[in-house]
RNA sequence: GGCGCGUUCGUCUAGUGGCUUAGGACGCCGCCCUCUCAAGGCGGAGAUCACGGGUUCGAAUCCCGUACGCGCUACCA
């Protein structure tokens, strides 16, 4: 058992989309695996046929791949412990349940849904814990055989001995104890022949040689059932680590009702995968220092389960926006260029075709002023098409009586220069101001307004230079015409 | 109801008995820089460490109780 390779799994059920909480569970599993030079396995828990959603599996895998959390083994990659879809492992569960059946660790139950419902209701009314009453445990082998021969529907239940303490050591919470009196005789095999999560996950984790089960806190209550199963099979138990939940603003478990929870929603909103991963990594974990900005490899190097928190964390995206801007600024202009071009293709605005060199100038000028790639378009549309209106507030504040004359002077000055450089724009403007004995702002502000229609943006000489001589002159003329009237 | 888990600024968190008048980050506010907006720098407001008892010379930190929150309580995962 020494130096056993670390093997962890992310085991989602394909119900439509990857939940942000699921992404964090996957991330922690991935980080733990990579930190320990182990394997990250993707296993699909598709044992509930009622919840089958077409296309969910592909969506799940592609979203995981987008995030860069690619599995070392899984339905897509394959591996020697496959198949990795539980719906394809039915024979395996069938053979294992026999083992439990002959040892009386599991038993057939022929109770109808109605009986079960009535039983539950009665227990509830009496204020008792709702629990199966082991009614079918007393069936003789002969009765069972007859029922089976008559094709009565049945489930197979875990036979839990009463009055015993079951404990396990959770890597995050320490020792957790449950008494078997509070645990129900869980259904292991459903009437459709499919296993329940509780049975399949134990069998698979064992067969796939999973060393650490890292999953959400909502599983902590059912862990004793799993522990019991390992004991009944006489299998070595994996380590358990139950992660704190991601919460809604009202502290309930993060859900669709209170905002976007699908990873693809955040991808579509323009969040960088590195920023999203960085953000959710910090929701429940920190290295013990003040570091907040992490790239993937740094996350892998610093991660440890010991430093995962016990309490839930509200999924509040304020900090996510900031992290997105931080990650965006760390990207090279060329990397941003590719994303911007994609964004330009997707945009519905009619815009002129700009060269890569031109786009690179825009990126450089705007990099410090945006948080999202799409803002290279939305926060500075004037780079792509001339303004059609001019901010009234700015006109009121900055447009003075002498503004038209100054702009005209500037326009004429630029017009005389062949291929003006950024410095040419600057010296032209400064010379005018010196000559007229006025502050630079007297010209800069009206000029910005004329060129962009707004009062905010990158440095004025960046703006003029990126727009270029012809466009600058043209826009000054147009502004003069419109604003004066 | 039962069982389990949790509880430090609005939010994410540091803190593992004295270094703490509880530190950082986001957000918010102010100042500086400055052609505007950002970025950056500086500063501010913001937490009686859920509450009550212990233990100890000393507790956010250890123990007990209470409250509150959350999770589970299915032939769903």
XYZ file of C-alpha atoms (C1' of nucleotides) in Angstrom:
562
model
C 0.000 0.000 0.000
C 3.001 2.284 0.209
C 3.503 4.652 -2.684
C 0.204 3.684 -4.170
C -0.647 5.886 -7.096
C -3.251 8.505 -6.302
C -6.393 7.977 -8.341
C -9.388 10.268 -8.010
C -12.574 10.575 -9.952
C -15.124 13.176 -10.869
C -18.442 11.362 -11.119
C -21.219 13.598 -12.383
C -24.569 12.499 -13.617
C -25.355 13.858 -17.061
C -28.455 15.906 -16.390
C -27.961 18.631 -18.949
C -25.088 20.921 -18.173
C -22.061 21.164 -15.932
C -22.964 22.898 -12.679
C -20.519 25.456 -11.330
C -20.356 23.453 -8.102
C -19.561 20.390 -10.154
C -16.774 22.278 -11.845
C -15.237 23.084 -8.500
C -15.482 19.459 -7.379
C -13.852 18.450 -10.638
C -11.177 21.105 -10.178
C -10.275 20.025 -6.650
C -10.081 16.421 -7.796
C -7.937 17.436 -10.735
C -5.627 19.606 -8.624
C -5.243 16.904 -6.009
C -4.451 14.315 -8.666
C -1.920 16.470 -10.462
C -0.348 17.666 -7.242
C 0.245 14.027 -6.332
C 1.277 12.956 -9.800
C -1.792 10.775 -9.882
C -4.680 10.145 -12.228
C -7.880 12.091 -12.729
C -10.736 9.893 -13.878
C -14.075 10.887 -15.310
C -16.906 8.476 -14.633
C -20.453 9.088 -15.704
C -23.157 8.198 -13.201
C -26.030 7.648 -15.564
C -27.978 5.065 -13.629
C -31.161 7.060 -13.460
C -32.935 6.497 -16.715
C -35.697 8.926 -15.805
C -33.227 11.739 -15.794
C -31.627 10.882 -19.084
C -31.005 14.001 -21.147
C -30.005 13.757 -24.746
C -26.649 15.323 -25.514
C -25.835 15.922 -21.875
C -22.781 13.715 -21.937
C -21.186 15.478 -24.892
C -21.937 18.806 -23.332
C -20.412 17.728 -20.049
C -17.214 16.512 -21.627
C -16.797 19.501 -23.894
C -17.330 21.912 -21.024
C -14.790 20.057 -18.935
C -12.365 20.160 -21.826
C -12.978 23.866 -22.302
C -11.967 24.351 -18.694
C -8.857 22.293 -19.329
C -9.813 19.607 -16.837
C -9.197 16.752 -19.191
C -9.499 13.281 -17.777
C -6.669 10.765 -17.816
C -9.291 8.061 -18.079
C -12.909 8.418 -19.050
C -15.604 7.770 -21.637
C -13.780 9.868 -24.198
C -10.194 8.936 -23.394
C -10.754 5.306 -22.485
C -8.581 3.417 -20.011
C -8.011 -0.047 -18.649
C -10.702 0.260 -15.982
C -13.529 1.014 -18.380
C -16.233 1.250 -19.381
C -16.569 4.609 -17.668
C -20.302 4.877 -18.202
C -22.185 3.158 -15.424
C -25.005 2.237 -17.753
C -22.502 0.007 -19.529
C -21.416 -1.756 -16.354
C -24.675 -3.454 -15.431
C -23.193 -6.973 -15.554
C -20.525 -5.931 -13.111
C -23.074 -4.725 -10.577
C -25.166 -7.823 -11.085
C -22.313 -10.158 -10.277
C -21.335 -8.186 -7.209
C -24.804 -8.010 -5.763
C -24.936 -11.821 -5.756
C -22.041 -11.870 -3.373
C -23.954 -9.681 -0.925
C -27.149 -11.669 -1.383
C -25.641 -15.006 -0.431
C -24.047 -13.474 2.645
C -27.373 -11.946 3.675
C -25.780 -8.538 3.538
C -28.413 -7.612 1.019
C -31.933 -8.927 0.483
C -34.767 -8.959 -1.982
C -37.626 -6.599 -1.273
C -40.970 -7.044 -3.012
C -42.799 -4.248 -1.257
C -44.958 -2.085 -3.455
C -44.515 1.645 -3.791
C -47.866 2.018 -2.045
C -46.807 0.059 0.998
C -43.623 2.053 1.205
C -45.483 5.316 0.924
C -47.985 4.350 3.606
C -45.223 3.207 5.871
C -43.412 6.477 5.459
C -46.524 8.509 6.096
C -47.350 6.599 9.217
C -43.836 7.050 10.555
C -43.968 10.727 9.801
C -47.248 11.117 11.614
C -45.852 9.405 14.649
C -42.839 11.675 14.512
C -40.556 8.781 13.822
C -37.675 8.598 11.457
C -38.771 7.397 8.026
C -37.111 4.101 7.454
C -37.811 0.784 5.782
C -39.089 -1.752 8.307
C -37.151 -4.739 6.951
C -40.461 -6.383 6.153
C -39.027 -8.519 3.361
C -35.966 -9.589 5.294
C -38.029 -12.287 6.948
C -39.061 -13.887 3.668
C -37.955 -17.499 3.380
C -35.802 -18.621 0.500
C -38.799 -20.530 -0.769
C -41.034 -17.452 -0.754
C -38.373 -15.469 -2.528
C -38.006 -18.122 -5.206
C -41.734 -18.198 -5.801
C -41.937 -14.417 -6.056
C -39.029 -14.403 -8.463
C -40.572 -17.138 -10.561
C -43.805 -15.159 -10.698
C -41.872 -12.171 -12.016
C -42.815 -9.926 -9.147
C -40.944 -6.668 -9.313
C -38.341 -6.286 -6.654
C -35.484 -4.185 -5.448
C -32.442 -5.316 -3.539
C -31.719 -3.614 -0.248
C -28.691 -3.220 1.918
C -29.131 -5.084 5.195
C -28.031 -2.760 7.932
C -27.486 -4.137 11.400
C -28.925 -1.914 14.083
C -27.198 -0.415 17.071
C -23.723 -0.046 15.673
C -21.557 3.007 15.261
C -20.047 3.561 11.873
C -17.237 6.041 11.669
C -14.873 7.278 9.060
C -12.162 9.869 8.934
C -12.909 12.703 6.617
C -9.777 14.385 5.355
C -11.379 17.787 5.733
C -13.583 17.346 8.789
C -11.920 14.713 10.880
C -13.781 11.784 12.394
C -17.492 11.545 11.636
C -19.714 9.029 13.440
C -23.159 7.720 12.588
C -25.259 5.154 14.353
C -26.756 2.474 12.123
C -30.124 3.014 13.797
C -30.409 6.218 11.831
C -29.538 4.648 8.517
C -32.130 3.240 6.150
C -31.851 -0.102 4.370
C -30.812 1.595 1.192
C -31.967 0.257 -2.157
C -28.940 -1.071 -4.001
C -30.574 -2.393 -7.142
C -33.676 -0.685 -8.464
C -36.631 -2.487 -9.956
C -35.420 -1.680 -13.460
C -32.241 -3.591 -12.724
C -30.077 -0.500 -12.543
C -27.982 0.108 -9.454
C -28.452 3.151 -7.267
C -25.650 5.625 -6.839
C -24.741 4.161 -3.476
C -24.038 0.715 -4.829
C -22.528 1.636 -8.167
C -20.178 4.215 -6.755
C -18.723 1.811 -4.218
C -18.277 -1.018 -6.691
C -16.752 1.277 -9.278
C -14.497 3.141 -6.911
C -13.113 -0.159 -5.749
C -12.729 -1.656 -9.195
C -11.227 1.508 -10.585
C -8.832 1.602 -7.644
C -9.871 5.041 -6.525
C -7.732 6.129 -3.581
C -9.516 9.346 -2.638
C -13.196 10.088 -2.883
C -13.457 13.874 -3.100
C -17.042 15.014 -3.442
C -19.573 17.552 -2.171
C -20.751 17.771 1.402
C -24.237 16.625 0.424
C -22.798 13.102 0.349
C -21.577 13.038 3.896
C -24.826 11.581 5.258
C -24.736 8.638 2.900
C -21.091 7.838 3.434
C -21.778 5.369 6.273
C -23.768 3.258 3.816
C -20.781 3.234 1.549
C -18.442 2.406 4.400
C -20.676 -0.522 5.300
C -20.586 -1.737 1.730
C -16.794 -1.711 1.675
C -16.821 -3.687 4.889
C -19.348 -6.213 3.582
C -17.231 -6.778 0.505
C -14.146 -6.814 2.665
C -12.602 -4.164 0.499
C -10.122 -1.537 1.492
C -11.832 1.833 1.888
C -10.688 4.900 -0.004
C -9.990 8.165 1.794
C -12.981 10.449 1.989
C -12.960 14.216 1.651
C -16.234 16.112 1.665
C -16.042 19.547 0.154
C -17.993 22.508 1.537
C -20.938 23.577 -0.567
C -21.131 26.522 -2.922
C -23.994 28.723 -1.762
C -26.607 31.125 -3.089
C -26.577 34.651 -1.625
C -29.182 33.430 0.881
C -26.790 30.656 1.917
C -28.795 27.789 0.499
C -27.125 25.296 -1.814
C -26.207 26.999 -5.087
C -29.102 26.565 -7.448
C -30.511 27.664 -10.741
C -33.254 29.710 -9.132
C -30.900 32.401 -7.923
C -28.657 33.062 -10.897
C -26.588 31.285 -13.460
C -25.110 27.990 -12.369
C -24.136 26.425 -15.676
C -20.465 26.683 -16.500
C -21.363 27.441 -20.101
C -23.259 30.556 -18.949
C -20.036 31.962 -17.591
C -18.096 30.913 -20.642
C -20.674 32.670 -22.810
C -20.531 35.791 -20.703
C -16.893 36.018 -21.657
C -15.139 34.811 -18.554
C -11.713 33.379 -19.181
C -11.373 29.788 -18.069
C -8.272 30.596 -16.052
C -10.119 33.337 -14.200
C -13.115 31.109 -13.483
C -10.895 28.294 -12.251
C -8.796 30.676 -10.171
C -11.970 32.087 -8.644
C -13.656 28.835 -7.721
C -10.397 27.390 -6.446
C -10.387 30.156 -3.845
C -13.973 29.440 -2.849
C -13.169 27.014 -0.092
C -9.425 26.778 -0.349
C -6.392 28.986 0.124
C -2.691 28.356 0.465
C -2.470 30.122 3.799
C -0.967 33.291 2.393
C -2.241 36.412 0.648
C -1.841 35.139 -2.870
C -5.003 35.492 -4.944
C -3.840 35.357 -8.524
C -3.104 31.845 -9.704
C -2.374 30.261 -13.019
C -3.208 26.581 -13.412
C 0.292 25.256 -12.750
C 0.557 27.350 -9.590
C -2.779 26.004 -8.438
C -1.529 22.472 -8.968
C 1.651 23.131 -7.040
C -0.008 24.783 -4.067
C -3.150 22.723 -3.652
C -3.754 20.470 -0.690
C -6.872 19.010 0.888
C -5.641 19.968 4.338
C -6.203 23.594 3.477
C -9.748 23.186 2.242
C -12.284 24.992 4.448
C -15.142 23.340 6.259
C -17.820 25.955 5.748
C -19.749 26.791 2.606
C -18.876 29.742 0.407
C -21.297 32.143 -1.237
C -20.816 32.215 -4.977
C -20.560 35.952 -5.399
C -19.178 37.019 -8.760
C -17.887 40.465 -7.775
C -14.419 39.152 -7.301
C -14.675 37.034 -10.424
C -14.917 40.154 -12.580
C -11.790 41.551 -11.001
C -9.917 38.278 -11.481
C -11.027 38.160 -15.089
C -9.512 41.590 -15.678
C -6.327 40.488 -13.941
C -5.998 37.400 -16.099
C -6.860 39.337 -19.221
C -4.076 41.826 -18.575
C -1.567 39.055 -18.134
C -2.322 37.735 -21.617
C -0.150 38.829 -24.541
C -1.709 41.149 -27.086
C -1.488 38.397 -29.660
C -3.466 36.022 -27.468
C -6.110 38.669 -26.982
C -6.115 39.364 -30.718
C -7.337 35.872 -31.494
C -10.144 36.121 -29.000
C -11.080 39.584 -30.184
C -11.283 38.440 -33.779
C -13.622 35.657 -32.747
C -15.670 38.179 -30.833
C -15.815 40.437 -33.855
C -17.160 37.606 -35.950
C -19.882 37.010 -33.390
C -20.842 40.628 -33.003
C -23.860 41.926 -34.821
C -22.515 45.403 -35.295
C -21.683 46.473 -38.786
C -18.069 47.322 -38.534
C -15.283 47.813 -40.932
C -12.624 45.231 -41.403
C -9.576 46.145 -39.424
C -6.125 44.687 -39.909
C -4.462 42.665 -37.178
C -1.933 45.443 -36.721
C -4.741 47.904 -36.235
C -6.559 45.654 -33.748
C -3.328 45.188 -31.838
C -3.119 48.955 -31.378
C -6.646 49.011 -29.994
C -5.799 46.162 -27.643
C -2.721 47.923 -26.353
C -4.655 51.137 -25.800
C -7.597 49.505 -24.059
C -5.988 46.657 -22.151
C -5.894 48.489 -18.824
C -9.437 49.694 -19.220
C -11.426 46.516 -19.815
C -12.331 43.388 -17.881
C -13.673 41.292 -20.736
C -12.549 40.639 -24.285
C -15.878 41.819 -25.641
C -15.258 45.191 -24.043
C -12.533 45.795 -26.609
C -15.576 46.409 -28.779
C -18.399 47.520 -26.514
C -16.476 50.027 -24.423
C -14.814 51.659 -27.423
C -17.123 51.311 -30.429
C -15.610 54.490 -31.876
C -12.599 52.496 -33.000
C -14.832 50.523 -35.323
C -17.280 53.118 -36.567
C -17.646 56.889 -36.273
C -19.802 58.274 -33.503
C -23.362 59.097 -34.404
C -24.095 61.099 -31.305
C -22.169 63.141 -28.790
C -22.505 62.904 -25.034
C -24.588 65.884 -23.919
C -22.968 66.093 -20.517
C -19.539 66.296 -22.058
C -20.653 68.936 -24.517
C -22.039 71.027 -21.721
C -18.903 70.694 -19.686
C -16.095 70.767 -22.208
C -17.340 72.341 -25.401
C -16.467 76.011 -25.301
C -16.938 78.911 -27.624
C -13.425 78.616 -29.025
C -13.593 74.830 -29.445
C -14.597 74.845 -33.117
C -11.774 77.215 -34.002
C -9.202 75.155 -32.106
C -10.370 71.927 -33.663
C -10.170 73.467 -37.077
C -6.630 74.601 -36.383
C -5.725 71.089 -35.278
C -7.383 69.541 -38.285
C -5.525 71.868 -40.647
C -2.264 71.220 -38.869
C -2.615 67.467 -39.181
C -3.687 67.764 -42.751
C -0.297 69.155 -43.651
C 1.590 66.164 -42.295
C 2.310 63.142 -44.379
C 1.623 59.921 -42.419
C 1.537 61.562 -38.982
C 3.066 59.608 -36.132
C 1.718 59.621 -32.601
C 4.319 62.247 -31.794
C 3.184 64.383 -34.725
C -0.342 64.455 -33.353
C 1.039 65.401 -29.984
C 3.315 68.200 -31.151
C 0.655 69.617 -33.424
C -1.781 69.847 -30.559
C 0.783 71.238 -28.137
C 1.983 73.868 -30.573
C -1.518 75.168 -31.030
C -2.025 75.427 -27.307
C 1.279 77.189 -26.765
C 0.537 79.586 -29.559
C -2.888 80.363 -28.153
C -1.545 80.379 -24.628
C -4.114 77.925 -23.356
C -4.036 74.704 -21.353
C -3.899 71.449 -23.275
C -7.275 70.420 -21.925
C -8.943 73.185 -23.883
C -8.246 71.268 -27.037
C -7.948 67.720 -25.806
C -11.438 67.426 -24.406
C -13.336 68.791 -27.386
C -11.121 66.701 -29.623
C -11.903 63.528 -27.719
C -15.561 64.316 -27.884
C -15.406 64.962 -31.600
C -13.542 61.742 -32.303
C -15.272 59.347 -29.941
C -18.544 60.985 -28.965
C -17.751 60.379 -25.306
C -15.643 61.888 -22.584
C -13.747 58.808 -21.516
C -11.210 56.549 -23.157
C -7.542 55.994 -23.855
C -4.965 58.742 -24.168
C -5.893 61.280 -26.814
C -2.774 60.718 -28.893
C -3.376 57.001 -28.924
C -6.858 57.732 -30.075
C -5.825 60.064 -32.899
C -3.012 57.828 -34.003
C -5.132 54.690 -34.088
C -7.881 56.484 -35.960
C -5.353 57.958 -38.383
C -5.108 61.214 -40.240
C -8.027 60.884 -42.654
C -10.488 59.575 -40.060
C -9.470 62.201 -37.525
C -10.043 65.031 -39.959
C -13.269 63.555 -41.170
C -14.645 63.148 -37.665
C -13.669 66.661 -36.659
C -15.575 68.027 -39.633
C -18.593 65.961 -38.831
C -18.585 66.894 -35.158
C -18.204 70.554 -35.986
C -21.251 70.329 -38.152
C -23.412 68.434 -35.706
C -22.445 69.921 -32.361
C -22.616 73.542 -33.520
C -26.105 73.054 -34.779
C -39.154 15.570 13.423
C -34.332 12.556 13.163
C -29.211 12.431 11.871
C -24.931 15.014 10.219
C -22.037 19.327 9.078
C -21.025 24.281 9.860
C -20.769 29.638 12.200
C -14.200 35.600 11.724
C -15.838 42.641 8.000
C -21.461 42.928 2.720
C -18.572 38.732 0.064
C -14.004 35.389 -0.288
C -10.695 34.547 3.552
C -5.777 34.737 7.217
C -5.587 33.051 12.086
C -4.024 26.029 15.081
C -3.357 29.571 23.210
C 0.407 35.292 24.069
C 3.526 38.344 17.634
C -3.840 40.695 17.165
C -5.824 47.759 19.257
C -8.273 40.529 14.633
C -4.442 40.749 8.886
C -5.336 40.504 3.367
C -8.493 40.593 -1.130
C -13.020 42.079 -3.829
C -16.668 45.823 -3.561
C -17.615 50.925 -1.522
C -15.657 56.037 -0.216
C -11.611 59.798 -0.260
C -6.772 61.616 -1.811
C -2.481 61.413 -5.204
C -0.954 60.682 -10.301
C -3.355 62.748 -14.726
C -5.885 65.276 -21.133
C -10.693 61.997 -19.558
C -11.526 56.987 -18.033
C -8.833 53.136 -16.359
C -4.402 51.041 -14.284
C -1.145 52.220 -10.228
C 0.036 54.470 -5.255
C -1.783 56.104 -0.469
C -5.697 56.313 3.089
C -10.819 55.405 5.171
C -15.387 53.175 6.610
C -16.519 48.016 7.559
C -16.004 41.888 12.232
C -18.378 43.250 20.267
C -14.435 36.494 15.961
C -23.107 33.562 16.557
C -24.365 33.510 21.956
C -23.547 31.667 27.067
C -20.594 29.083 30.300
C -16.062 26.864 31.566
C -10.319 25.482 31.265
C -6.007 28.912 31.552
C -1.878 33.989 34.186
C -3.868 34.607 29.058
C -8.911 32.087 24.045
C -11.216 33.896 17.586
C -8.032 29.721 18.799
C -9.225 24.112 23.784
C -13.963 21.884 26.299
C -19.389 21.968 27.201
C -24.159 23.898 26.210
C -27.564 26.988 23.371
C -29.064 29.476 19.041
C -29.046 29.980 14.030
C -27.879 28.283 9.076
C -27.189 24.467 5.719
C -27.171 19.325 3.991
C -29.315 14.470 4.012
C -33.634 11.928 5.381
C -36.250 8.475 -2.596
C -36.401 2.393 -6.623
C -32.278 11.103 -7.724
C -27.570 11.724 -8.039
